[in-house]
Tab-separated table of C-alpha atoms in Angstrom:
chain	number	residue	atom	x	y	z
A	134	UNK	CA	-10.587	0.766	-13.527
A	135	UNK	CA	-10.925	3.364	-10.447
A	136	UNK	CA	-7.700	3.199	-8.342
A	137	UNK	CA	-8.214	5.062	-5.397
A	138	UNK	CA	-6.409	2.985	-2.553
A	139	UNK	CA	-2.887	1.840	-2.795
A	140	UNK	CA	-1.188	-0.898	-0.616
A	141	UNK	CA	3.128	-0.701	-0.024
A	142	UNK	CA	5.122	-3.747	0.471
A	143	UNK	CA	7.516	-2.923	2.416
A	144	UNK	CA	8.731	0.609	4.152
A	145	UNK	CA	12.602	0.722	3.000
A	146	UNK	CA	13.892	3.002	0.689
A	147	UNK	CA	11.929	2.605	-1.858
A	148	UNK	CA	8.509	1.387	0.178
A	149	UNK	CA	8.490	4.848	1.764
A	150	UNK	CA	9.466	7.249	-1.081
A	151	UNK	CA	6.448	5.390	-2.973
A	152	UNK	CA	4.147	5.752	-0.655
A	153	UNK	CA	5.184	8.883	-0.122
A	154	UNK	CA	4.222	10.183	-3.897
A	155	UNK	CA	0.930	8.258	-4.006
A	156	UNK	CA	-0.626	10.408	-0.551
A	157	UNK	CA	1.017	13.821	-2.105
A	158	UNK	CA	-1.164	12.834	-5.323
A	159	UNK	CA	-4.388	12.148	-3.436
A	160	UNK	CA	-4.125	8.148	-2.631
A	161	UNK	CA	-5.100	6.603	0.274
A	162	UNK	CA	-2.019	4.302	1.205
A	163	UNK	CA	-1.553	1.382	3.377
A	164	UNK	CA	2.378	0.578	4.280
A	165	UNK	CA	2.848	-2.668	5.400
A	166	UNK	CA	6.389	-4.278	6.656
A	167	UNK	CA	7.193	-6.879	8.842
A	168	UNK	CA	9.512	-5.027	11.050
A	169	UNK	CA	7.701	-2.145	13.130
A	170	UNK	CA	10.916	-0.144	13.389
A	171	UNK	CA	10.843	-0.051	9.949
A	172	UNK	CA	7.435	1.496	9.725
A	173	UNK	CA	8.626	4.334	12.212
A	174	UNK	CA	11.807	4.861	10.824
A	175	UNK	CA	9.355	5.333	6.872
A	176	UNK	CA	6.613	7.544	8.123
A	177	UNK	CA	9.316	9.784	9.868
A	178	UNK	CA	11.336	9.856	6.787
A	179	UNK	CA	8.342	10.419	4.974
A	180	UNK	CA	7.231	13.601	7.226
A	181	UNK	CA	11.057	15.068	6.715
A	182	UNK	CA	11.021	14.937	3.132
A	183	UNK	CA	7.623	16.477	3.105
A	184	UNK	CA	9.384	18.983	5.169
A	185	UNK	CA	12.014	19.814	2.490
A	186	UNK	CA	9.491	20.057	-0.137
A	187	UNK	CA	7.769	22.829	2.212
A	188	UNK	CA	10.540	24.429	2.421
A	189	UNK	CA	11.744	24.071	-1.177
A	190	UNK	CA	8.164	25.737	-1.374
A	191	UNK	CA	7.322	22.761	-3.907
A	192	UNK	CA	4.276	22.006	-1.712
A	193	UNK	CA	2.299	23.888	0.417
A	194	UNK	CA	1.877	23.167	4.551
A	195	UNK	CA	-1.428	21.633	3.758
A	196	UNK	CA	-0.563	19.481	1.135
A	197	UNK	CA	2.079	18.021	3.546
A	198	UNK	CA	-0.672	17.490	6.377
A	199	UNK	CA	-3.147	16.472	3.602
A	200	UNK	CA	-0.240	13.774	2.472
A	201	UNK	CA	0.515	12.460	6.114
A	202	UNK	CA	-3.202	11.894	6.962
A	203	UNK	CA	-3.409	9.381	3.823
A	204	UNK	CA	-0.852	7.326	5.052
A	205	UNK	CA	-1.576	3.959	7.283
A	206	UNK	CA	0.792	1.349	8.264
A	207	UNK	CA	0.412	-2.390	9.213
A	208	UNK	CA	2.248	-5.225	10.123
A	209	UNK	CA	-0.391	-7.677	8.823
A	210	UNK	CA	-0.057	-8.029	5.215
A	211	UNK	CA	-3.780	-9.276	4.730
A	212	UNK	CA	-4.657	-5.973	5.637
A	213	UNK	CA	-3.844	-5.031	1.844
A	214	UNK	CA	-6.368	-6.904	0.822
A	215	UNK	CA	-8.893	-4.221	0.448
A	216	UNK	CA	-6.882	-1.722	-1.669
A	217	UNK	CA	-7.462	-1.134	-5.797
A	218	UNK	CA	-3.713	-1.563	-6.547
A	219	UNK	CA	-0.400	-3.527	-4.400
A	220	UNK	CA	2.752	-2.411	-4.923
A	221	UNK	CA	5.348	-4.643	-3.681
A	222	UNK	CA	8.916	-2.978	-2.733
A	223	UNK	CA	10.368	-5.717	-1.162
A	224	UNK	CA	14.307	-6.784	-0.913
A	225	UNK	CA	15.498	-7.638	-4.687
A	226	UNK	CA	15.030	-11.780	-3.867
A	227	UNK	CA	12.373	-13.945	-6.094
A	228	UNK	CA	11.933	-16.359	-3.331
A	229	UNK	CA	10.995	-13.506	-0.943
A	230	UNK	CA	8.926	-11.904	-3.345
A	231	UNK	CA	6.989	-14.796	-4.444
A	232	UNK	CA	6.209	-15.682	-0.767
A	233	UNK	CA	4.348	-12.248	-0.164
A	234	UNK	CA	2.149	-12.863	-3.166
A	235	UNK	CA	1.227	-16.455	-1.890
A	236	UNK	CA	0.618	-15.063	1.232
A	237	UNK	CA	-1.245	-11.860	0.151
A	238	UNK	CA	-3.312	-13.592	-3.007
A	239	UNK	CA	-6.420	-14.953	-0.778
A	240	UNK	CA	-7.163	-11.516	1.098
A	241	UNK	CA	-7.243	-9.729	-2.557
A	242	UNK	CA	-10.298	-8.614	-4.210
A	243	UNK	CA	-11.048	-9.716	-7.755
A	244	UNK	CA	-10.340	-6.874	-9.233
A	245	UNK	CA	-7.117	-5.525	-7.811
A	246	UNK	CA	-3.919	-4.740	-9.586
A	247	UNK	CA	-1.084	-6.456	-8.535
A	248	UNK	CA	2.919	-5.033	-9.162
A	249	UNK	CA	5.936	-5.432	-8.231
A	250	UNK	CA	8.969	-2.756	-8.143
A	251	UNK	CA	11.444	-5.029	-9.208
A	252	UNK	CA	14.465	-3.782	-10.814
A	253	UNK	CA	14.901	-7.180	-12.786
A	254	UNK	CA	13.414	-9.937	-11.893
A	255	UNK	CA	11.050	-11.383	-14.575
A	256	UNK	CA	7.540	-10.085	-14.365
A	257	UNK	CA	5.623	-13.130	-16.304
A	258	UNK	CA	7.511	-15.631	-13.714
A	259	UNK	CA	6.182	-13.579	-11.011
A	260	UNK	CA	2.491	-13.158	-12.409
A	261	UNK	CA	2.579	-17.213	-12.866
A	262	UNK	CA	2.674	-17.286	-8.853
A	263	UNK	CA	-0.668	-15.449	-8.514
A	264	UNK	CA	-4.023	-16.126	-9.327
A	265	UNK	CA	-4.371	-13.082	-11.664
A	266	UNK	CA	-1.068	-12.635	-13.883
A	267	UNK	CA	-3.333	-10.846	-16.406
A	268	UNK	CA	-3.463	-8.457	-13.597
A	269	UNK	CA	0.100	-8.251	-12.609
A	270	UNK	CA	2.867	-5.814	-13.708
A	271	UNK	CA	6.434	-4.448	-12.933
A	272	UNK	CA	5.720	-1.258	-11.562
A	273	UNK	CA	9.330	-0.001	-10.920
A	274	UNK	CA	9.830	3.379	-9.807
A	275	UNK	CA	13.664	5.285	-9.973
A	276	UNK	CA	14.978	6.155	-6.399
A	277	UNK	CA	14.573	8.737	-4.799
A	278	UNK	CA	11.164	8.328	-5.681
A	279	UNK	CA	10.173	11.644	-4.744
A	280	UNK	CA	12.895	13.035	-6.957
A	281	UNK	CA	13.244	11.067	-9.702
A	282	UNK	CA	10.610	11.368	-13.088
A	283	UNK	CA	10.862	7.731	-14.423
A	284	UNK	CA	8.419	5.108	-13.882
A	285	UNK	CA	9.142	1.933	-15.884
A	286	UNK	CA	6.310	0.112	-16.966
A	287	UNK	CA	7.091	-3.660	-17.340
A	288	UNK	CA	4.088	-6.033	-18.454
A	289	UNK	CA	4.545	-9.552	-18.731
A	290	UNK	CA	3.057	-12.166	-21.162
A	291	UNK	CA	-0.191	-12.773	-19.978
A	292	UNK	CA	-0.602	-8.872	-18.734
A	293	UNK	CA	-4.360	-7.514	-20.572
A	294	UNK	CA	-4.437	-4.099	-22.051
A	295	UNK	CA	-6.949	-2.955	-19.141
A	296	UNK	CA	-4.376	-3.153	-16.410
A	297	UNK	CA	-1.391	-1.327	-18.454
A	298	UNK	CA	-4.115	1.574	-19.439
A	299	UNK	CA	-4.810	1.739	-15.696
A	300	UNK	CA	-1.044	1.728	-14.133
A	301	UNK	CA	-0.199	4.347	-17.063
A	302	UNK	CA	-3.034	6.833	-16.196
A	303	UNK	CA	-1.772	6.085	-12.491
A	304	UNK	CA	1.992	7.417	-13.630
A	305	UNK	CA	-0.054	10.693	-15.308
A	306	UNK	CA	-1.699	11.209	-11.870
A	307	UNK	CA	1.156	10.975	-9.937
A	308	UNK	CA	3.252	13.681	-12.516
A	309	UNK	CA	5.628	11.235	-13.890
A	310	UNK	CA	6.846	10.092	-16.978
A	311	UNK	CA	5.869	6.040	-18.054
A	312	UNK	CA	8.598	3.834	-20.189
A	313	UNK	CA	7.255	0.729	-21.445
A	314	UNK	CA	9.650	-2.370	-21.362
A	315	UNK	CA	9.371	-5.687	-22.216
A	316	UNK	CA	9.896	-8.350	-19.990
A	317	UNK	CA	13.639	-8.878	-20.281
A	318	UNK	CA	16.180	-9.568	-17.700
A	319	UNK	CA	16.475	-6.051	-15.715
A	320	UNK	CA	14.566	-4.178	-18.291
A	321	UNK	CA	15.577	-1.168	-19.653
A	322	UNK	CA	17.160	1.386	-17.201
A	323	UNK	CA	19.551	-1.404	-15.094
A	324	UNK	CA	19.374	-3.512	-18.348
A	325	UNK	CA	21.908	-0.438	-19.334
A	326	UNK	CA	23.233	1.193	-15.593
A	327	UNK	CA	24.193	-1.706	-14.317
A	328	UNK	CA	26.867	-3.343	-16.913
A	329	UNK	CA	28.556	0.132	-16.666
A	330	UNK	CA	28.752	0.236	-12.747
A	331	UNK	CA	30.149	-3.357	-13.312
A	332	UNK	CA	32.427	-2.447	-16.079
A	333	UNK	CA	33.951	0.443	-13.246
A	334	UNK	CA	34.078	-2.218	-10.452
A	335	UNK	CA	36.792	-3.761	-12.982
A	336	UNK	CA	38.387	-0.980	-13.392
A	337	UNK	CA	38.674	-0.421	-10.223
A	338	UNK	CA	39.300	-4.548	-9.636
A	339	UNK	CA	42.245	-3.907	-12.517
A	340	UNK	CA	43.753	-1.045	-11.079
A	341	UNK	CA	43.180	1.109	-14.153
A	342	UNK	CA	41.767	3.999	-11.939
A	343	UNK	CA	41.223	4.375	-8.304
A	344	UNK	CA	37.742	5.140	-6.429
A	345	UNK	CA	38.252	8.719	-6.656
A	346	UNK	CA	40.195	8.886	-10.360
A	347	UNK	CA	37.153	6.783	-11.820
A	348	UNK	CA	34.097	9.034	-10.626
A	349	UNK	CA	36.318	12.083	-11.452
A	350	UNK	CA	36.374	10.676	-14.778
A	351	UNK	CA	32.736	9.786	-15.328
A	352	UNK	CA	31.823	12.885	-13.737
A	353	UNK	CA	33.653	15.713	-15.497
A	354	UNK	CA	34.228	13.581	-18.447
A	355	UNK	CA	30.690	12.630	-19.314
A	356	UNK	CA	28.779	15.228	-17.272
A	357	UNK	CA	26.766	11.922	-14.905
A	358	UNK	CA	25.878	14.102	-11.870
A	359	UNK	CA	27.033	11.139	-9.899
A	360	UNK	CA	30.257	8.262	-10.147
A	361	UNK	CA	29.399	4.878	-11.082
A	362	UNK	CA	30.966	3.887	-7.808
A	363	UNK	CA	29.286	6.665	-6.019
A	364	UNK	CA	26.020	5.553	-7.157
A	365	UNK	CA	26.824	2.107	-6.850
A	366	UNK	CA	26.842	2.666	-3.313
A	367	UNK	CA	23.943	4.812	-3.168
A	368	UNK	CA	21.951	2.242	-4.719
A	369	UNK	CA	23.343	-0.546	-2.618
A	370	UNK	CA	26.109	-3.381	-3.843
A	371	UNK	CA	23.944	-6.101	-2.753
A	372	UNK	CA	21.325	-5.090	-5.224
A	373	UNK	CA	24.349	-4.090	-7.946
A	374	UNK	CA	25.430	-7.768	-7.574
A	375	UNK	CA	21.456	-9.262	-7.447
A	376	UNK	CA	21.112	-7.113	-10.753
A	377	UNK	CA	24.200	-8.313	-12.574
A	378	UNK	CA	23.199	-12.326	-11.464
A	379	UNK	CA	19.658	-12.147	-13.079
A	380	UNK	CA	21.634	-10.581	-16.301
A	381	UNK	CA	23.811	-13.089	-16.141
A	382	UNK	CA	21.862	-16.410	-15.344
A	383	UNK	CA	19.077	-14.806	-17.239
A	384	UNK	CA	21.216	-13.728	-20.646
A	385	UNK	CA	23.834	-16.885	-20.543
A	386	UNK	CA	26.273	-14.006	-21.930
A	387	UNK	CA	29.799	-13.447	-20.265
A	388	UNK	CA	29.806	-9.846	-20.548
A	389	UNK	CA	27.290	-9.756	-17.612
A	390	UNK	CA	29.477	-11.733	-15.344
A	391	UNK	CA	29.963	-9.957	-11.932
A	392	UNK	CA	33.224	-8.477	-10.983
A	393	UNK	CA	34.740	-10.623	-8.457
A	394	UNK	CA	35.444	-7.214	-6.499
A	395	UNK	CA	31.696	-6.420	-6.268
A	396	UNK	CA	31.188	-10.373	-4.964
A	397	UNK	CA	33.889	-9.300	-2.273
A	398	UNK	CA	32.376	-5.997	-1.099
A	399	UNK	CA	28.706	-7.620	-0.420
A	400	UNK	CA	30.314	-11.080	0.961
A	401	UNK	CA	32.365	-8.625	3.715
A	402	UNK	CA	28.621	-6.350	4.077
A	403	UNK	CA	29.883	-3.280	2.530
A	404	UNK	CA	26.940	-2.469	1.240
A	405	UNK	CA	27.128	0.963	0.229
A	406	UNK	CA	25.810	4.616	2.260
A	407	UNK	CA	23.270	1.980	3.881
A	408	UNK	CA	25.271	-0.341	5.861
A	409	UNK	CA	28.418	2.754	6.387
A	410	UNK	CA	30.506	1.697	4.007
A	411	UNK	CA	31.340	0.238	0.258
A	412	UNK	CA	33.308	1.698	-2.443
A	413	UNK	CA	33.445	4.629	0.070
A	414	UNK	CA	33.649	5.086	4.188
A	415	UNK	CA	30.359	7.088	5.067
A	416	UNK	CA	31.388	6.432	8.978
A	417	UNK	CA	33.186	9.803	9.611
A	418	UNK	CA	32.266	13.012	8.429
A	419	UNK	CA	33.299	12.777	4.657
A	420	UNK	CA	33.311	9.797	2.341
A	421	UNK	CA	36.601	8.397	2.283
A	422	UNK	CA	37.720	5.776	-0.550
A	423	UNK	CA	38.300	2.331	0.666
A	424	UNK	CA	40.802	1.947	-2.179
């Protein structure tokens, strides 16, 4: 199975640092988003962090060029339909998820791979809403993509061998590291990340530690280069709190219930770094604790 052209749903954080490591390792890639200030804001985020692996002297000049020239972008998601393998990186919602496929299915070719980058939404009940789920995957890269070594590898029940042989040589390619997981609610990486972030959010919610005293803790007491609430916020609370819900509904087990704090945060759109502020203030020129 020849991959050679890759297809991006969606140019946010982690639609652009993908597409970004598929062009630096030779792909021809085709970003697609339905918001074209989106696609500006991704290929000029793209180009700077090209730019600081230039400098960083992890690439050359050329391979930077070489990168940008693979890179198209779209705003017609039929356009995809050509490509050898779809990634989508969509926001962490089934029901938006499942409406690209339906939409995208009819312009594929036979024999292309379908994936999604979920963090933990189930991969078999996505597959069931194409026309190929022996062709469909979770294909969920660690963010910063460019950065970080992990790809997990996610097939669901109908999934053949063919496909998973193809997606892992893909990883190889790309100069990452592939960990197989089966399809269980959030996998293996936020299967375990996520709980703890939670479990800080009560601490927090408690008034056991505060913002600073907890990521003090984590971080000089069990060397994690980052807080949980620091990386909580990095990663986005709305996506903490979609996370925690599919463990939840999808585990019927109480220890995966929410923190009503975290509910709070994303109901009042502190979101994290992305939306200026969460479990820190990211509006001035240092983080500042909200609590």
């Amino acid at each position: 199975m020849q991959i050679a052209t890759v297809g991006v749903i969606g140019a946010g954080q982690m639609g652009n640092g993908i597409a970004h490591v598929f062009a630096l390792s030779g792909y021809d890639v085709l970003l697609t988003d339905v918001n074209t200030d989106a696609l500006h804001k991704a290929r000029d985020l793209i180009e700077k962090n090209l730019a600081r692996q230039v400098t960083r002297e992890k690439i050359t000049e050329s391979d930077k060029d070489a990168a940008l020239a693979r890179i198209s972008t779209t705003q017609t998601l039929a356009d995809l339909g050509g490509t050898d393998l779809v990634i989508e990186a969509a926001t962490e919602r089934e029901t938006v998820k499942t409406a690209i496929f339906e939409d995208l299915v009819p312009h594929l070719k036979p024999e292309t791979i379908l994936t999604s980058n979920t963090s933990s939404i189930s991969i078999t009940r996505l597959a069931s809403r194409t026309d190929r789920p022996e062709k469909f995957m979770g294909f969920h890269f660690m963010n910063p993509v460019p950065v970080m070594q992990l790809v997990e590898l996610i097939r669901g029940i109908a999934t053949d061998r063919e496909t998973y042989d193809a997606l892992l040589a893909v990883v190889e390619s790309l100069g990452k590291t592939a960990a197989s997981a089966e399809d269980f609610p959030a996998f293996i990486v936020n299967r375990i990340l996520m709980p703890m972030i939670n479990e800080a959010v009560y601490t927090l919610y408690e008034g056991v530690g505060s913002v600073i005293s907890i990521d003090t803790a984590m971080k000089l007491g069990t060397n994690h280069p980052m807080g949980p609430l620091e990386l909580a916020d990095f990663i986005g609370l709305d996506t903490c709190l979609a996370i925690m819900n599919v463990l939840h509904d999808g585990l019927a087990d109480t220890k995966y219930r929410p923190c009503p704090l975290l509910t709070k945060y994303v109901e009042a759109g502190w979101l994290g770094r992305k939306s200026g502020r969460g479990f820190y203030d990211y509006r001035g020129d240092t983080p500042v604790p909200t609590r």
